[in-house]
């Protein structure tokens, strides 16, 4: 496997930085970061990309800058770009009728460009959505608050450019997988609460304005919802041990700013900030318990919540974020169809009345 990685490293750089964003990082931290990225998914994603493809009838606008330094040729620039995926027929018809899904990729906060989710995003668009897939900077070059700031800047761009696409400005949904779900849930809390925005240092006269977006729902895949379990972990290892190896400061500014109860899935569910939510996981997902517990907390607090916890057939596997990484599976197609049912069930039909 290491030989394959070395031989085809430039191909891997298409969906994740390897080391090109680590200039100026402490040598020991840099080594851990590179090794983590290699262990995290190079081999799996390299194999999967052989069967990734964009469905017919979907337009792709790739590497659109959402900040002035955004471009597709450097790691920093790539982080500050987004992709847009939408059905070509909807563009031809015009109007602003399609619901919007803003997708935030996962990767344990340390791995992946938005390109890692392109195959998922284009297949999602084929179901009848305008999809904005956001990039953001990765650890160890930035901490959690910095990543969330990038997401907010991407959402600002989306808000300001919705009229350029056949998108319904009143039907915006936020999606995320794995660590992207963590960023998504906190982005939602900031969008819905000035107190949370102020706690993170966003909005007002800051460099990170908070767009006027009221998410109609959330769609999470294999999410990591309980940050408290990471920031206060006292054992020798954690679910993301490399974040400690990278200096142990990734969540420090989050803890300093955000109320303690908002670091927990229980507290977020009880906050009244979460919109109707669709959760997907599987019985062989190492984060299955996170989705199960979060669903329970949401339902206990009266939040509309659906959860799909699939069990693979014997001898097969679904695993972590299977609808995102393995879109060709029949189970993944079923999830895409469920997303359409869930989202379209939360938005009213469009009527045009003449007098």
CSV table of C-alpha atoms in Angstrom, one decimal:
chain,number,residue,atom,x,y,z
A,1,UNK,CA,0.0,0.0,0.0
A,2,UNK,CA,2.8,2.5,0.8
A,3,UNK,CA,4.3,1.9,-2.6
A,4,UNK,CA,1.0,2.7,-4.3
A,5,UNK,CA,0.6,5.8,-2.2
A,6,UNK,CA,4.1,7.0,-3.1
A,7,UNK,CA,3.7,6.2,-6.8
A,8,UNK,CA,0.3,8.0,-7.1
A,9,UNK,CA,0.6,10.7,-4.5
A,10,UNK,CA,-0.3,13.4,-7.1
A,11,UNK,CA,-3.6,11.7,-7.8
A,12,UNK,CA,-4.3,11.6,-4.0
A,13,UNK,CA,-3.7,15.3,-3.8
A,14,UNK,CA,-6.9,15.7,-6.0
A,15,UNK,CA,-9.0,15.0,-2.9
A,16,UNK,CA,-6.9,15.8,0.1
A,17,UNK,CA,-3.7,17.7,0.9
A,18,UNK,CA,-0.8,15.5,1.9
A,19,UNK,CA,1.8,17.9,3.2
A,20,UNK,CA,1.5,21.0,1.1
A,21,UNK,CA,-0.5,22.9,3.7
A,22,UNK,CA,2.0,22.2,6.5
A,23,UNK,CA,4.8,24.7,5.8
A,24,UNK,CA,5.8,26.3,9.0
A,25,UNK,CA,4.2,23.6,11.2
A,26,UNK,CA,6.5,22.1,13.9
A,27,UNK,CA,8.3,19.1,12.4
A,28,UNK,CA,7.0,16.6,14.9
A,29,UNK,CA,3.4,17.8,14.5
A,30,UNK,CA,3.9,17.8,10.7
A,31,UNK,CA,5.0,14.1,10.8
A,32,UNK,CA,2.0,13.1,12.8
A,33,UNK,CA,-0.3,15.0,10.5
A,34,UNK,CA,1.1,13.3,7.3
A,35,UNK,CA,1.0,9.9,8.8
A,36,UNK,CA,-2.5,10.4,10.1
A,37,UNK,CA,-3.7,11.4,6.6
A,38,UNK,CA,-2.1,8.4,5.1
A,39,UNK,CA,-3.6,6.0,7.7
A,40,UNK,CA,-7.0,7.8,7.7
A,41,UNK,CA,-8.1,7.0,4.2
A,42,UNK,CA,-5.6,7.2,1.4
A,43,UNK,CA,-5.8,3.6,0.6
A,44,UNK,CA,-9.6,3.2,0.9
A,45,UNK,CA,-10.3,6.4,-1.1
A,46,UNK,CA,-7.8,5.5,-3.7
A,47,UNK,CA,-9.7,2.3,-4.3
A,48,UNK,CA,-13.1,3.8,-4.2
A,49,UNK,CA,-12.4,6.6,-6.6
A,50,UNK,CA,-12.1,4.0,-9.4
A,51,UNK,CA,-15.8,3.7,-9.4
A,52,UNK,CA,-16.8,7.3,-8.6
A,53,UNK,CA,-18.5,9.1,-11.5
A,54,UNK,CA,-20.9,12.1,-12.0
A,55,UNK,CA,-24.4,11.1,-13.1
A,56,UNK,CA,-25.6,12.3,-16.4
A,57,UNK,CA,-27.7,15.5,-16.4
A,58,UNK,CA,-25.9,17.2,-13.5
A,59,UNK,CA,-23.9,20.4,-13.9
A,60,UNK,CA,-20.7,20.8,-11.9
A,61,UNK,CA,-19.1,24.2,-11.1
A,62,UNK,CA,-15.9,23.3,-9.3
A,63,UNK,CA,-13.4,25.3,-7.3
A,64,UNK,CA,-15.6,28.4,-6.9
A,65,UNK,CA,-13.7,30.8,-4.5
A,66,UNK,CA,-15.8,31.9,-1.4
A,67,UNK,CA,-12.9,34.0,0.0
A,68,UNK,CA,-10.5,36.2,-2.0
A,69,UNK,CA,-7.6,33.7,-1.6
A,70,UNK,CA,-9.7,30.8,-2.9
A,71,UNK,CA,-8.3,28.9,-5.9
A,72,UNK,CA,-7.9,25.4,-7.1
A,73,UNK,CA,-4.1,25.2,-7.3
A,74,UNK,CA,-2.9,25.4,-3.7
A,75,UNK,CA,-3.9,23.7,-0.5
A,76,UNK,CA,-4.9,26.9,1.2
A,77,UNK,CA,-6.7,28.1,-1.9
A,78,UNK,CA,-8.6,24.8,-2.3
A,79,UNK,CA,-9.7,25.0,1.3
A,80,UNK,CA,-11.5,28.3,0.6
A,81,UNK,CA,-13.4,27.1,-2.5
A,82,UNK,CA,-16.7,25.4,-2.9
A,83,UNK,CA,-18.4,23.2,-5.6
A,84,UNK,CA,-21.9,23.7,-6.9
A,85,UNK,CA,-23.9,20.7,-8.3
A,86,UNK,CA,-27.3,21.0,-9.8
A,87,UNK,CA,-29.6,19.3,-12.3
A,88,UNK,CA,-29.0,20.7,-15.8
A,89,UNK,CA,-32.8,20.6,-16.6
A,90,UNK,CA,-33.5,22.8,-13.6
A,91,UNK,CA,-31.0,25.4,-14.9
A,92,UNK,CA,-32.7,25.4,-18.3
A,93,UNK,CA,-36.2,25.8,-16.7
A,94,UNK,CA,-35.1,28.7,-14.6
A,95,UNK,CA,-37.0,29.8,-11.5
A,96,UNK,CA,-36.0,29.3,-7.9
A,97,UNK,CA,-37.7,26.1,-6.9
A,98,UNK,CA,-35.1,23.6,-5.9
A,99,UNK,CA,-34.2,23.0,-2.2
A,100,UNK,CA,-30.6,23.7,-1.3
A,101,UNK,CA,-28.3,21.3,0.6
A,102,UNK,CA,-25.0,22.7,1.9
A,103,UNK,CA,-22.7,19.8,2.4
A,104,UNK,CA,-19.7,19.8,4.8
A,105,UNK,CA,-17.2,17.0,4.2
A,106,UNK,CA,-15.7,14.8,6.9
A,107,UNK,CA,-12.2,13.6,7.5
A,108,UNK,CA,-11.6,13.8,11.2
A,109,UNK,CA,-10.9,17.5,11.0
A,110,UNK,CA,-7.5,16.7,9.4
A,111,UNK,CA,-8.2,15.0,6.0
A,112,UNK,CA,-9.9,15.7,2.8
A,113,UNK,CA,-10.9,18.4,0.4
A,114,UNK,CA,-14.5,19.0,-0.6
A,115,UNK,CA,-13.6,16.9,-3.7
A,116,UNK,CA,-13.8,13.8,-1.5
A,117,UNK,CA,-17.6,14.3,-1.5
A,118,UNK,CA,-18.0,15.2,-5.2
A,119,UNK,CA,-19.5,11.8,-6.2
A,120,UNK,CA,-21.9,12.0,-3.3
A,121,UNK,CA,-22.8,15.6,-4.1
A,122,UNK,CA,-23.5,15.0,-7.8
A,123,UNK,CA,-25.7,12.0,-7.0
A,124,UNK,CA,-27.5,14.0,-4.4
A,125,UNK,CA,-28.1,16.8,-7.0
A,126,UNK,CA,-29.6,14.2,-9.4
A,127,UNK,CA,-32.3,13.7,-6.8
A,128,UNK,CA,-33.5,17.3,-7.3
A,129,UNK,CA,-31.3,19.6,-5.2
A,130,UNK,CA,-28.9,22.4,-5.6
A,131,UNK,CA,-25.8,21.2,-3.7
A,132,UNK,CA,-23.1,23.5,-2.4
A,133,UNK,CA,-20.1,21.5,-1.2
A,134,UNK,CA,-17.8,23.5,1.1
A,135,UNK,CA,-14.1,23.3,1.7
A,136,UNK,CA,-12.3,24.4,4.9
A,137,UNK,CA,-8.8,24.4,6.3
A,138,UNK,CA,-7.6,21.3,8.1
A,139,UNK,CA,-5.8,20.6,11.4
A,140,UNK,CA,-3.1,21.2,12.3
A,141,UNK,CA,-3.0,24.5,10.3
A,142,UNK,CA,-6.2,25.7,12.1
A,143,UNK,CA,-8.3,24.8,15.2
A,144,UNK,CA,-12.0,23.9,15.4
A,145,UNK,CA,-13.1,27.6,15.6
A,146,UNK,CA,-11.1,28.4,12.5
A,147,UNK,CA,-12.7,25.6,10.6
A,148,UNK,CA,-16.1,26.8,11.7
A,149,UNK,CA,-15.2,30.3,10.6
A,150,UNK,CA,-14.5,28.9,7.1
A,151,UNK,CA,-17.8,27.2,7.0
A,152,UNK,CA,-19.6,30.4,8.0
A,153,UNK,CA,-17.7,32.3,5.3
A,154,UNK,CA,-18.8,29.6,2.8
A,155,UNK,CA,-22.4,30.0,3.9
A,156,UNK,CA,-22.1,33.8,3.5
A,157,UNK,CA,-21.1,33.2,-0.1
A,158,UNK,CA,-24.0,30.8,-0.6
A,159,UNK,CA,-26.5,33.3,0.8
A,160,UNK,CA,-25.1,36.1,-1.5
A,161,UNK,CA,-25.2,34.0,-4.6
A,162,UNK,CA,-28.3,31.9,-4.4
A,163,UNK,CA,-30.0,34.0,-7.0
A,164,UNK,CA,-27.5,32.8,-9.5
A,165,UNK,CA,-28.9,29.3,-9.3
A,166,UNK,CA,-32.4,27.7,-9.5
A,167,UNK,CA,-32.5,27.6,-5.7
A,168,UNK,CA,-35.2,28.2,-3.2
A,169,UNK,CA,-33.8,30.7,-0.6
A,170,UNK,CA,-36.4,29.6,1.9
A,171,UNK,CA,-35.4,25.9,1.7
A,172,UNK,CA,-31.8,25.6,2.8
A,173,UNK,CA,-30.7,22.4,4.6
A,174,UNK,CA,-27.3,21.8,6.2
A,175,UNK,CA,-25.6,18.4,5.8
A,176,UNK,CA,-22.4,16.9,7.0
A,177,UNK,CA,-20.7,13.5,7.5
A,178,UNK,CA,-18.5,12.5,10.4
A,179,UNK,CA,-16.4,15.5,11.5
A,180,UNK,CA,-18.4,17.5,8.9
A,181,UNK,CA,-21.5,16.8,10.9
A,182,UNK,CA,-19.9,18.3,14.0
A,183,UNK,CA,-19.1,21.5,12.0
A,184,UNK,CA,-22.6,21.4,10.6
A,185,UNK,CA,-24.4,21.2,14.0
A,186,UNK,CA,-22.4,24.1,15.4
A,187,UNK,CA,-22.9,26.1,12.2
A,188,UNK,CA,-26.6,25.6,12.7
A,189,UNK,CA,-26.4,26.7,16.3
A,190,UNK,CA,-24.5,29.9,15.2
A,191,UNK,CA,-27.1,30.6,12.4
A,192,UNK,CA,-29.9,30.3,14.9
A,193,UNK,CA,-28.5,31.9,18.0
A,194,UNK,CA,-26.7,35.3,18.4
A,195,UNK,CA,-25.5,34.1,21.7
A,196,UNK,CA,-23.7,31.1,20.1
A,197,UNK,CA,-22.4,33.4,17.4
A,198,UNK,CA,-21.0,35.8,20.0
A,199,UNK,CA,-19.5,32.9,22.0
A,200,UNK,CA,-17.5,31.8,18.9
A,201,UNK,CA,-16.6,35.4,18.1
A,202,UNK,CA,-18.7,35.6,14.9
A,203,UNK,CA,-21.0,38.2,13.6
A,204,UNK,CA,-21.3,41.9,14.6
A,205,UNK,CA,-18.2,43.8,13.7
A,206,UNK,CA,-16.0,40.7,13.4
A,207,UNK,CA,-14.3,39.3,10.3
A,208,UNK,CA,-16.8,36.5,10.1
A,209,UNK,CA,-20.3,37.7,9.5
A,210,UNK,CA,-23.2,35.4,10.2
A,211,UNK,CA,-25.5,35.1,7.1
A,212,UNK,CA,-29.3,35.5,7.5
A,213,UNK,CA,-30.0,31.8,6.9
A,214,UNK,CA,-32.6,29.8,8.8
A,215,UNK,CA,-31.9,26.1,8.1
A,216,UNK,CA,-35.1,24.2,7.5
A,217,UNK,CA,-33.4,20.9,8.4
A,218,UNK,CA,-30.2,19.0,8.9
A,219,UNK,CA,-29.0,15.8,7.3
A,220,UNK,CA,-26.1,14.0,9.1
A,221,UNK,CA,-24.2,10.9,8.2
A,222,UNK,CA,-22.2,9.0,10.8
A,223,UNK,CA,-21.8,12.2,12.8
A,224,UNK,CA,-19.6,13.0,15.8
A,225,UNK,CA,-22.0,15.0,17.9
A,226,UNK,CA,-20.6,15.0,21.5
A,227,UNK,CA,-17.5,17.3,21.5
A,228,UNK,CA,-17.3,17.2,25.3
A,229,UNK,CA,-16.2,13.6,25.0
A,230,UNK,CA,-13.1,14.8,23.1
A,231,UNK,CA,-12.2,18.0,24.9
A,232,UNK,CA,-12.4,16.5,28.4
A,233,UNK,CA,-11.1,13.0,27.7
A,234,UNK,CA,-8.5,12.0,30.3
A,235,UNK,CA,-7.4,8.5,29.1
A,236,UNK,CA,-4.3,7.5,27.1
A,237,UNK,CA,-6.2,7.4,23.8
A,238,UNK,CA,-9.3,9.0,22.4
A,239,UNK,CA,-11.6,8.6,19.4
A,240,UNK,CA,-9.3,11.1,17.6
A,241,UNK,CA,-5.9,10.6,19.3
A,242,UNK,CA,-3.9,12.4,16.6
A,243,UNK,CA,-5.5,15.7,17.6
A,244,UNK,CA,-3.7,15.3,20.9
A,245,UNK,CA,-0.5,14.3,19.2
A,246,UNK,CA,-0.8,17.5,17.1
A,247,UNK,CA,-0.5,19.6,20.2
A,248,UNK,CA,-3.7,19.0,22.0
A,249,UNK,CA,-5.0,22.5,21.3
A,250,UNK,CA,-7.6,21.8,18.6
A,251,UNK,CA,-10.7,22.4,20.8
A,252,UNK,CA,-9.1,24.7,23.4
A,253,UNK,CA,-10.6,28.0,22.0
A,254,UNK,CA,-14.0,26.2,21.7
A,255,UNK,CA,-14.0,25.3,25.4
A,256,UNK,CA,-13.0,28.8,26.4
A,257,UNK,CA,-15.9,30.4,24.5
A,258,UNK,CA,-18.8,28.0,24.4
A,259,UNK,CA,-21.1,27.2,27.4
A,260,UNK,CA,-20.2,23.8,28.8
A,261,UNK,CA,-23.6,22.3,28.1
A,262,UNK,CA,-23.4,23.2,24.4
A,263,UNK,CA,-20.4,20.9,24.1
A,264,UNK,CA,-22.6,17.9,24.6
A,265,UNK,CA,-25.1,16.2,22.3
A,266,UNK,CA,-27.6,16.4,25.2
A,267,UNK,CA,-27.2,20.1,25.5
A,268,UNK,CA,-27.4,20.8,21.8
A,269,UNK,CA,-30.5,18.8,21.5
A,270,UNK,CA,-32.1,20.6,24.5
A,271,UNK,CA,-31.1,24.1,23.3
A,272,UNK,CA,-34.1,24.5,20.9
A,273,UNK,CA,-31.7,25.3,18.1
A,274,UNK,CA,-31.7,22.1,16.1
A,275,UNK,CA,-34.1,21.9,13.2
A,276,UNK,CA,-35.8,18.7,11.9
A,277,UNK,CA,-33.0,16.2,11.5
A,278,UNK,CA,-32.3,13.1,9.4
A,279,UNK,CA,-29.6,10.8,10.7
A,280,UNK,CA,-27.9,7.9,8.9
A,281,UNK,CA,-25.5,5.3,10.3
A,282,UNK,CA,-25.0,1.5,10.2
A,283,UNK,CA,-24.4,-1.3,12.7
A,284,UNK,CA,-20.8,-1.6,11.7
A,285,UNK,CA,-20.1,2.2,11.9
A,286,UNK,CA,-17.6,3.0,14.7
A,287,UNK,CA,-19.7,6.1,15.5
A,288,UNK,CA,-23.1,4.4,15.4
A,289,UNK,CA,-23.6,5.2,19.1
A,290,UNK,CA,-23.2,8.9,18.5
A,291,UNK,CA,-26.2,8.9,16.1
A,292,UNK,CA,-28.3,6.7,18.3
A,293,UNK,CA,-27.7,8.9,21.4
A,294,UNK,CA,-28.2,12.1,19.5
A,295,UNK,CA,-31.5,10.9,18.0
A,296,UNK,CA,-32.7,10.0,21.5
A,297,UNK,CA,-31.8,13.4,22.9
A,298,UNK,CA,-33.5,15.2,19.9
A,299,UNK,CA,-36.7,13.2,20.2
A,300,UNK,CA,-36.8,13.6,24.0
A,301,UNK,CA,-36.7,17.4,23.4
A,302,UNK,CA,-39.5,17.3,20.8
A,303,UNK,CA,-37.3,17.8,17.7
A,304,UNK,CA,-38.5,16.0,14.6
A,305,UNK,CA,-35.9,13.4,14.0
A,306,UNK,CA,-35.6,10.3,11.8
A,307,UNK,CA,-32.8,7.8,12.0
A,308,UNK,CA,-31.8,5.1,9.6
A,309,UNK,CA,-29.5,2.6,11.2
A,310,UNK,CA,-28.8,-0.1,8.5
A,311,UNK,CA,-27.6,-3.6,9.2
A,312,UNK,CA,-25.5,-5.0,6.3
A,313,UNK,CA,-26.0,-8.5,5.1
A,314,UNK,CA,-23.7,-11.2,6.4
A,315,UNK,CA,-20.4,-11.2,4.7
A,316,UNK,CA,-20.8,-7.6,3.5
A,317,UNK,CA,-20.0,-4.2,5.1
A,318,UNK,CA,-21.4,-0.7,5.1
A,319,UNK,CA,-19.3,1.0,7.7
A,320,UNK,CA,-18.6,4.6,8.2
A,321,UNK,CA,-20.4,7.3,6.0
A,322,UNK,CA,-21.3,4.6,3.5
A,323,UNK,CA,-23.8,6.9,1.5
A,324,UNK,CA,-21.0,9.4,1.0
A,325,UNK,CA,-18.1,7.0,0.2
A,326,UNK,CA,-20.0,4.2,-1.5
A,327,UNK,CA,-22.7,5.8,-3.6
A,328,UNK,CA,-23.0,2.8,-5.9
A,329,UNK,CA,-24.5,0.6,-3.1
A,330,UNK,CA,-28.2,-0.1,-3.2
A,331,UNK,CA,-28.3,1.0,0.4
A,332,UNK,CA,-26.8,4.3,-0.5
A,333,UNK,CA,-29.3,4.9,-3.3
A,334,UNK,CA,-32.0,4.2,-0.7
A,335,UNK,CA,-30.6,6.8,1.6
A,336,UNK,CA,-30.5,9.4,-1.3
A,337,UNK,CA,-34.1,8.7,-1.9
A,338,UNK,CA,-34.9,9.0,1.8
A,339,UNK,CA,-33.1,12.4,1.8
A,340,UNK,CA,-35.4,13.6,-1.0
A,341,UNK,CA,-38.5,12.4,0.8
A,342,UNK,CA,-37.4,14.0,4.0
A,343,UNK,CA,-36.4,17.4,2.5
A,344,UNK,CA,-39.3,17.7,0.2
A,345,UNK,CA,-41.7,16.8,3.0
A,346,UNK,CA,-40.5,19.8,4.9
A,347,UNK,CA,-41.0,22.4,2.2
A,348,UNK,CA,-44.3,23.6,0.8
A,349,UNK,CA,-45.1,23.3,-2.9
A,350,UNK,CA,-44.6,26.2,-5.2
A,351,UNK,CA,-47.8,27.9,-6.6
A,352,UNK,CA,-48.0,30.7,-9.0
A,353,UNK,CA,-51.4,32.6,-9.0
A,354,UNK,CA,-52.5,35.0,-11.6
A,355,UNK,CA,-55.4,37.4,-11.2
